[in-house]
């Protein structure tokens, strides 16, 4: 549940920041007439993301067991690739996000209503599709039949929306550099577990060998149905009897990716400037420890 809460919070907060920047800019520049198409584009993005998640969930139920495992494994690996790209992208470009969005919005204002809808849709839609895919992959990896994973993701998204509203109202300041660095690092850990489970799915689908070649089996020490076994499963996608290939892929992904991501350069070092809200037009560029 915690891992899915983290996914919902991290991805949802990115989308909330984008929405805050777009809305605050229009309000500050006196273009409230453009708010309706912006909200329309945001609404379309949310609906498509929810529809995509439903297609993944209900569409896969009609497949055979091996087909389900092949699909789940493939999409899990794709989700890990997308979330890895996302955390590095935010680390690299967050300092320029506000000016980039303002430039797109200025161009859309000159182009008309359709361009405004498209700008909002593209700005939020990518986050929504990534969230739907990664949450589905994480829920599929948990595979305990309970709704906890979905509840966790929903709570994360709700928290992100609330924080976004507080940012917009100027009621909350947070060190965004540290927030995105540490949540990004935790997402890399979660992604490593999803990647390992995706490899296991592909092994069960007979796409890759080694299903019976276990690295270790500590099921008696950490029973999967125990509270601590379920906790490890929910947070890290821990499996007490992984294959050698799973452990190898997990380590080869986690160690170098986390080392590079946490390296004190660029956005991770907090040298950038981030501005989240500017509703009254009275705030200048703020250091990265302010919204």
Tab-separated table of N, CA and C in Angstrom, residues 93-151:
chain	number	residue	atom	x	y	z
A	93	UNK	N	14.985	18.903	-15.291
A	93	UNK	CA	14.283	20.025	-15.913
A	93	UNK	C	13.339	20.777	-14.995
A	94	UNK	N	13.212	20.376	-13.738
A	94	UNK	CA	12.240	21.024	-12.854
A	94	UNK	C	12.501	22.517	-12.716
A	95	UNK	N	13.769	22.904	-12.717
A	95	UNK	CA	14.088	24.323	-12.546
A	95	UNK	C	13.558	25.174	-13.703
A	96	UNK	N	13.364	24.546	-14.874
A	96	UNK	CA	12.888	25.298	-16.041
A	96	UNK	C	11.410	25.035	-16.331
A	97	UNK	N	10.743	24.266	-15.460
A	97	UNK	CA	9.375	23.840	-15.771
A	97	UNK	C	8.431	25.028	-15.907
A	98	UNK	N	8.519	25.979	-15.005
A	98	UNK	CA	7.600	27.113	-15.024
A	98	UNK	C	7.742	27.925	-16.308
A	99	UNK	N	8.968	28.286	-16.666
A	99	UNK	CA	9.161	29.109	-17.860
A	99	UNK	C	8.761	28.344	-19.126
A	100	UNK	N	9.019	27.038	-19.137
A	100	UNK	CA	8.645	26.233	-20.292
A	100	UNK	C	7.136	26.188	-20.477
A	101	UNK	N	6.414	25.988	-19.371
A	101	UNK	CA	4.956	25.945	-19.445
A	101	UNK	C	4.379	27.305	-19.823
A	102	UNK	N	4.963	28.366	-19.299
A	102	UNK	CA	4.483	29.701	-19.658
A	102	UNK	C	4.673	29.959	-21.150
A	103	UNK	N	5.794	29.515	-21.701
A	103	UNK	CA	6.012	29.692	-23.135
A	103	UNK	C	4.981	28.941	-23.962
A	104	UNK	N	4.685	27.694	-23.567
A	104	UNK	CA	3.673	26.929	-24.286
A	104	UNK	C	2.293	27.580	-24.162
A	105	UNK	N	2.006	28.096	-22.964
A	105	UNK	CA	0.701	28.706	-22.745
A	105	UNK	C	0.546	29.986	-23.539
A	106	UNK	N	1.590	30.793	-23.626
A	106	UNK	CA	1.532	32.015	-24.436
A	106	UNK	C	1.248	31.682	-25.899
A	107	UNK	N	1.917	30.642	-26.404
A	107	UNK	CA	1.687	30.232	-27.792
A	107	UNK	C	0.264	29.722	-27.977
A	108	UNK	N	-0.240	28.982	-27.000
A	108	UNK	CA	-1.599	28.444	-27.094
A	108	UNK	C	-2.635	29.553	-27.023
A	109	UNK	N	-2.395	30.574	-26.211
A	109	UNK	CA	-3.332	31.698	-26.113
A	109	UNK	C	-3.484	32.407	-27.451
A	110	UNK	N	-2.397	32.499	-28.189
A	110	UNK	CA	-2.461	33.138	-29.509
A	110	UNK	C	-3.125	32.233	-30.546
A	111	UNK	N	-3.010	30.916	-30.345
A	111	UNK	CA	-3.554	29.972	-31.331
A	111	UNK	C	-5.044	29.725	-31.170
A	112	UNK	N	-5.568	29.880	-29.948
A	112	UNK	CA	-7.004	29.701	-29.776
A	112	UNK	C	-7.372	28.619	-28.776
A	113	UNK	N	-8.690	28.371	-28.661
A	113	UNK	CA	-9.234	27.460	-27.655
A	113	UNK	C	-8.701	26.042	-27.797
A	114	UNK	N	-8.681	25.527	-29.023
A	114	UNK	CA	-8.217	24.160	-29.238
A	114	UNK	C	-6.786	23.958	-28.770
A	115	UNK	N	-5.946	24.959	-29.003
A	115	UNK	CA	-4.552	24.860	-28.575
A	115	UNK	C	-4.441	24.870	-27.060
A	116	UNK	N	-5.313	25.620	-26.386
A	116	UNK	CA	-5.312	25.641	-24.924
A	116	UNK	C	-5.686	24.273	-24.360
A	117	UNK	N	-6.730	23.669	-24.944
A	117	UNK	CA	-7.154	22.335	-24.514
A	117	UNK	C	-6.016	21.340	-24.707
A	118	UNK	N	-5.368	21.406	-25.883
A	118	UNK	CA	-4.276	20.478	-26.185
A	118	UNK	C	-3.090	20.689	-25.251
A	119	UNK	N	-2.781	21.950	-24.925
A	119	UNK	CA	-1.657	22.235	-24.037
A	119	UNK	C	-1.881	21.632	-22.660
A	120	UNK	N	-3.078	21.843	-22.099
A	120	UNK	CA	-3.393	21.285	-20.783
A	120	UNK	C	-3.420	19.762	-20.823
A	121	UNK	N	-3.990	19.217	-21.903
A	121	UNK	CA	-4.077	17.760	-22.028
A	121	UNK	C	-2.687	17.125	-22.080
A	122	UNK	N	-1.804	17.693	-22.888
A	122	UNK	CA	-0.457	17.129	-23.024
A	122	UNK	C	0.358	17.303	-21.740
A	123	UNK	N	0.147	18.429	-21.052
A	123	UNK	CA	0.912	18.688	-19.838
A	123	UNK	C	0.550	17.721	-18.715
A	124	UNK	N	-0.735	17.365	-18.632
A	124	UNK	CA	-1.208	16.501	-17.553
A	124	UNK	C	-1.330	15.048	-17.999
A	125	UNK	N	-1.634	14.833	-19.280
A	125	UNK	CA	-1.898	13.481	-19.767
A	125	UNK	C	-0.729	12.531	-19.609
A	126	UNK	N	0.484	13.007	-19.847
A	126	UNK	CA	1.651	12.133	-19.716
A	126	UNK	C	1.771	11.606	-18.293
A	127	UNK	N	1.580	12.508	-17.324
A	127	UNK	CA	1.645	12.076	-15.927
A	127	UNK	C	0.557	11.050	-15.625
A	128	UNK	N	-0.648	11.292	-16.176
A	128	UNK	CA	-1.761	10.383	-15.910
A	128	UNK	C	-1.536	8.996	-16.471
A	129	UNK	N	-1.047	8.917	-17.705
A	129	UNK	CA	-0.792	7.610	-18.318
A	129	UNK	C	0.337	6.875	-17.604
A	130	UNK	N	1.394	7.593	-17.239
A	130	UNK	CA	2.493	6.970	-16.494
A	130	UNK	C	1.997	6.442	-15.148
A	131	UNK	N	1.163	7.243	-14.482
A	131	UNK	CA	0.633	6.817	-13.184
A	131	UNK	C	-0.220	5.566	-13.328
A	132	UNK	N	-1.114	5.562	-14.319
A	132	UNK	CA	-1.996	4.402	-14.523
A	132	UNK	C	-1.179	3.142	-14.792
A	133	UNK	N	-0.168	3.255	-15.639
A	133	UNK	CA	0.635	2.083	-15.996
A	133	UNK	C	1.456	1.587	-14.806
A	134	UNK	N	2.091	2.510	-14.094
A	134	UNK	CA	2.955	2.076	-13.001
A	134	UNK	C	2.147	1.549	-11.820
A	135	UNK	N	0.991	2.178	-11.533
A	135	UNK	CA	0.128	1.667	-10.472
A	135	UNK	C	-0.376	0.274	-10.833
A	136	UNK	N	-0.785	0.089	-12.098
A	136	UNK	CA	-1.266	-1.237	-12.512
A	136	UNK	C	-0.159	-2.277	-12.371
A	137	UNK	N	1.039	-1.918	-12.794
A	137	UNK	CA	2.154	-2.861	-12.692
A	137	UNK	C	2.466	-3.191	-11.237
A	138	UNK	N	2.407	-2.174	-10.364
A	138	UNK	CA	2.689	-2.402	-8.955
A	138	UNK	C	1.594	-3.238	-8.302
A	139	UNK	N	0.336	-2.976	-8.654
A	139	UNK	CA	-0.775	-3.771	-8.131
A	139	UNK	C	-0.654	-5.207	-8.619
A	140	UNK	N	-0.308	-5.367	-9.895
A	140	UNK	CA	-0.131	-6.711	-10.456
A	140	UNK	C	0.995	-7.452	-9.742
A	141	UNK	N	2.057	-6.733	-9.387
A	141	UNK	CA	3.166	-7.363	-8.675
A	141	UNK	C	2.764	-7.774	-7.265
A	142	UNK	N	1.907	-6.955	-6.612
A	142	UNK	CA	1.445	-7.300	-5.265
A	142	UNK	C	0.586	-8.547	-5.297
A	143	UNK	N	-0.365	-8.599	-6.230
A	143	UNK	CA	-1.185	-9.780	-6.527
A	143	UNK	C	-1.688	-10.512	-5.289
A	144	UNK	N	-2.153	-9.751	-4.274
A	144	UNK	CA	-2.698	-10.414	-3.089
A	144	UNK	C	-4.226	-10.388	-3.071
A	145	UNK	N	-4.819	-9.842	-4.144
A	145	UNK	CA	-6.262	-9.862	-4.261
A	145	UNK	C	-6.980	-8.833	-3.408
A	146	UNK	N	-6.262	-8.016	-2.641
A	146	UNK	CA	-6.895	-7.016	-1.779
A	146	UNK	C	-6.902	-5.663	-2.481
A	147	UNK	N	-7.805	-4.773	-2.037
A	147	UNK	CA	-7.863	-3.440	-2.659
A	147	UNK	C	-6.878	-2.452	-2.047
A	148	UNK	N	-5.990	-2.919	-1.162
A	148	UNK	CA	-5.095	-1.996	-0.473
A	148	UNK	C	-4.228	-1.199	-1.431
A	149	UNK	N	-3.739	-1.851	-2.492
A	149	UNK	CA	-2.852	-1.150	-3.425
A	149	UNK	C	-3.575	0.012	-4.107
A	150	UNK	N	-4.798	-0.240	-4.543
A	150	UNK	CA	-5.566	0.820	-5.200
A	150	UNK	C	-5.936	1.922	-4.210
A	151	UNK	N	-6.257	1.529	-2.977
A	151	UNK	CA	-6.566	2.528	-1.954
A	151	UNK	C	-5.346	3.407	-1.693
